[in-house]
PDB file of C-alpha atoms in Angstrom:
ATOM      1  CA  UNK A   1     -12.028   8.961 -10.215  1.00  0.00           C
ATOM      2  CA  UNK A   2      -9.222   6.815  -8.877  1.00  0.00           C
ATOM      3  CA  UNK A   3      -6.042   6.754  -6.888  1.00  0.00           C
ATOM      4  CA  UNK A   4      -3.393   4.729  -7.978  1.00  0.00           C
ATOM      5  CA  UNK A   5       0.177   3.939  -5.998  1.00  0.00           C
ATOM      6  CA  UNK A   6       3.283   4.298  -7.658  1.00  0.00           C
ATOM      7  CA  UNK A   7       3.405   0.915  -8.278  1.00  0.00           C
ATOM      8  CA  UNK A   8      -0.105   0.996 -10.208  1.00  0.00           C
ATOM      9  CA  UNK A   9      -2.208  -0.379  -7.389  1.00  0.00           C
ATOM     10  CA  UNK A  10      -5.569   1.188  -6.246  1.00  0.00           C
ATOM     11  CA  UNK A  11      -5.623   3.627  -3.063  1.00  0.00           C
ATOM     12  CA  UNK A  12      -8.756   3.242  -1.588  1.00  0.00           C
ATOM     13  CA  UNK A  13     -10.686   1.931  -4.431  1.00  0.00           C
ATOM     14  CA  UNK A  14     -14.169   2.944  -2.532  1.00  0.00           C
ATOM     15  CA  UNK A  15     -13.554   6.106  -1.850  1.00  0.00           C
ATOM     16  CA  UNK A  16     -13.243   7.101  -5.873  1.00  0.00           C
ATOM     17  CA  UNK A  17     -15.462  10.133  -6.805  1.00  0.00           C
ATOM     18  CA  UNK A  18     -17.522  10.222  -9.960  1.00  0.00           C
ATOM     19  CA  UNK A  19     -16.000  12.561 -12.308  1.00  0.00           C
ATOM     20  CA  UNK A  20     -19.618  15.072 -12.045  1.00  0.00           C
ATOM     21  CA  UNK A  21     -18.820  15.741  -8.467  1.00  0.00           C
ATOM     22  CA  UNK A  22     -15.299  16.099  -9.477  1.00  0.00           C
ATOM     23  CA  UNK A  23     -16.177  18.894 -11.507  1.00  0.00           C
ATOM     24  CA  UNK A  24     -18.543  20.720  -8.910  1.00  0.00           C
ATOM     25  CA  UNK A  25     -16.442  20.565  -6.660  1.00  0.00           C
ATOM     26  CA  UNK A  26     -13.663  22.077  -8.123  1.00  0.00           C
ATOM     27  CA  UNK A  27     -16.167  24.761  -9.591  1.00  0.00           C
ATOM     28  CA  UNK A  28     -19.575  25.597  -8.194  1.00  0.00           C
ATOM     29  CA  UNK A  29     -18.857  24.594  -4.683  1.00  0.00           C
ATOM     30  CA  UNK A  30     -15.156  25.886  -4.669  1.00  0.00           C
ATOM     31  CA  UNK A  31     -16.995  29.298  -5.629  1.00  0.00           C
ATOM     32  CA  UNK A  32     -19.699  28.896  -3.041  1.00  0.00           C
ATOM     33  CA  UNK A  33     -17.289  28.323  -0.305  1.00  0.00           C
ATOM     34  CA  UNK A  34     -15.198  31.277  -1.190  1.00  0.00           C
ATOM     35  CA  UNK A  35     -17.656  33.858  -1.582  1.00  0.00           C
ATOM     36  CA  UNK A  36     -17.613  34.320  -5.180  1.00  0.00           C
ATOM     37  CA  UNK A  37     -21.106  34.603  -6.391  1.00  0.00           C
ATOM     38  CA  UNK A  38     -20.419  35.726  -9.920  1.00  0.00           C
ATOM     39  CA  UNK A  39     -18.454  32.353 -10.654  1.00  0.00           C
ATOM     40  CA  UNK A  40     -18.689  28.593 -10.268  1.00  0.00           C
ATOM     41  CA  UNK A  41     -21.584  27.914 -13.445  1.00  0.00           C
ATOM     42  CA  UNK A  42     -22.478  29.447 -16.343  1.00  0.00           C
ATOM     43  CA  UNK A  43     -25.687  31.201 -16.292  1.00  0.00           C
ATOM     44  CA  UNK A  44     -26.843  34.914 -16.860  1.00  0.00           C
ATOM     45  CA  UNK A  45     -25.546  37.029 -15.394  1.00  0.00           C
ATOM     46  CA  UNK A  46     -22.493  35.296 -13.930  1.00  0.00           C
ATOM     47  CA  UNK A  47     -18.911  35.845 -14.919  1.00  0.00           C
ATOM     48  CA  UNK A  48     -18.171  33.526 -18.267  1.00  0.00           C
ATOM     49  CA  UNK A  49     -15.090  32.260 -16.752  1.00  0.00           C
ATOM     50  CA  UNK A  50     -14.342  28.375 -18.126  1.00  0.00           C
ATOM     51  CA  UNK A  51     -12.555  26.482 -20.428  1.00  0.00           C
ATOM     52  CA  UNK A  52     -13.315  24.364 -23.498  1.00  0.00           C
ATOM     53  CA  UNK A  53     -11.728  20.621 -23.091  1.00  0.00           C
ATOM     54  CA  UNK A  54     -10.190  19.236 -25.984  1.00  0.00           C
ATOM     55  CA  UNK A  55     -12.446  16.010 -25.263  1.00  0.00           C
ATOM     56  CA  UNK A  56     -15.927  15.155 -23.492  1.00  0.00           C
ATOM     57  CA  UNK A  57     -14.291  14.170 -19.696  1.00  0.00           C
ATOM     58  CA  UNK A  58     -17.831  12.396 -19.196  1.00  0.00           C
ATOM     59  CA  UNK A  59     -17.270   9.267 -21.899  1.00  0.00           C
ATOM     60  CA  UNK A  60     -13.766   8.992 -21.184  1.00  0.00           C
ATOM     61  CA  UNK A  61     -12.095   6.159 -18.411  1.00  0.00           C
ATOM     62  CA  UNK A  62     -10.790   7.168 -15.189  1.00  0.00           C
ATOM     63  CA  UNK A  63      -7.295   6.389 -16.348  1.00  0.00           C
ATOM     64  CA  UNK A  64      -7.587   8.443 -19.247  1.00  0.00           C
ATOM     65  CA  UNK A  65      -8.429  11.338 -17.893  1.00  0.00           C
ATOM     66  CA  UNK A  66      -5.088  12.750 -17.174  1.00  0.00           C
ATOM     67  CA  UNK A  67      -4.566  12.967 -20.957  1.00  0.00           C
ATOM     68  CA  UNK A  68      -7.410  15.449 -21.544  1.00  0.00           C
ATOM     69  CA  UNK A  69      -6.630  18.986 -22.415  1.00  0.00           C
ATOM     70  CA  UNK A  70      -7.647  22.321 -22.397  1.00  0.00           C
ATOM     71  CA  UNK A  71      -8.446  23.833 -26.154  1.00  0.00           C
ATOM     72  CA  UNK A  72      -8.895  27.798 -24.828  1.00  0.00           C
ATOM     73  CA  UNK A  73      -9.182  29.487 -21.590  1.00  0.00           C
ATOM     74  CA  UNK A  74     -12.518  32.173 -21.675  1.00  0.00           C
ATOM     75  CA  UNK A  75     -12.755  34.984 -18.809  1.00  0.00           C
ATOM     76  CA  UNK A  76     -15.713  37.266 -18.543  1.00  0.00           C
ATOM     77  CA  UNK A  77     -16.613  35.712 -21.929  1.00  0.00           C
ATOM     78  CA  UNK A  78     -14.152  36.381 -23.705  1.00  0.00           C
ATOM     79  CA  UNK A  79     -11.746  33.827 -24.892  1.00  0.00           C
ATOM     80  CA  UNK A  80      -7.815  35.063 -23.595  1.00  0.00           C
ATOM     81  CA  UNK A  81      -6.245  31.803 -24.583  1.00  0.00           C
ATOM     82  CA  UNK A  82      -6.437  29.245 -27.248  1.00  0.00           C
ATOM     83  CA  UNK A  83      -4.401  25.538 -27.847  1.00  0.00           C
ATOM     84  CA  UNK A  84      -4.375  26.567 -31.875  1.00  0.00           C
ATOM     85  CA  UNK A  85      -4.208  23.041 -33.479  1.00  0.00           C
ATOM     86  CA  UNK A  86      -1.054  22.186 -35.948  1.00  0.00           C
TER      87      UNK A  86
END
């Protein structure tokens, strides 16, 4: 993961994340740290809360990343929101 100036230049090239700790963070460790011990990955028992990316955020570039979006919202398993394609 990058941060670029307004300009288009790098910030701190070397301090870039990989896009898997990216993830956890915002997820499994954001849960951890808040207490919430029903959320943060999918496994039994847990709370089925997620989303389904229109795209595979793995195989994409850094830059294209920002393009990516979500194609439903699920809570508690069950889907509450959905991008319906046209």
């Amino acid at each position: 993961m990058t941060r670029h100036t307004a300009a288009g230049g790098f910030i701190n090239e070397d301090e870039g994340i990989p896009v898997v700790r990216a993830i956890l963070a915002y997820t499994r460790d954001a849960a951890k740290m808040g207490g919430f011990v029903n959320n943060g990955i999918l496994t039994p028992g847990k709370d089925a809360d997620f989303v389904i990316l229109d795209r595979d955020i793995f195989s994409q570039k850094a830059e294209d990343l920002a393009k990516v979006k979500p194609a439903s919202t699920w809570i508690g398993g069950e889907k509450v929101w959905s991008q319906e394609k046209k």
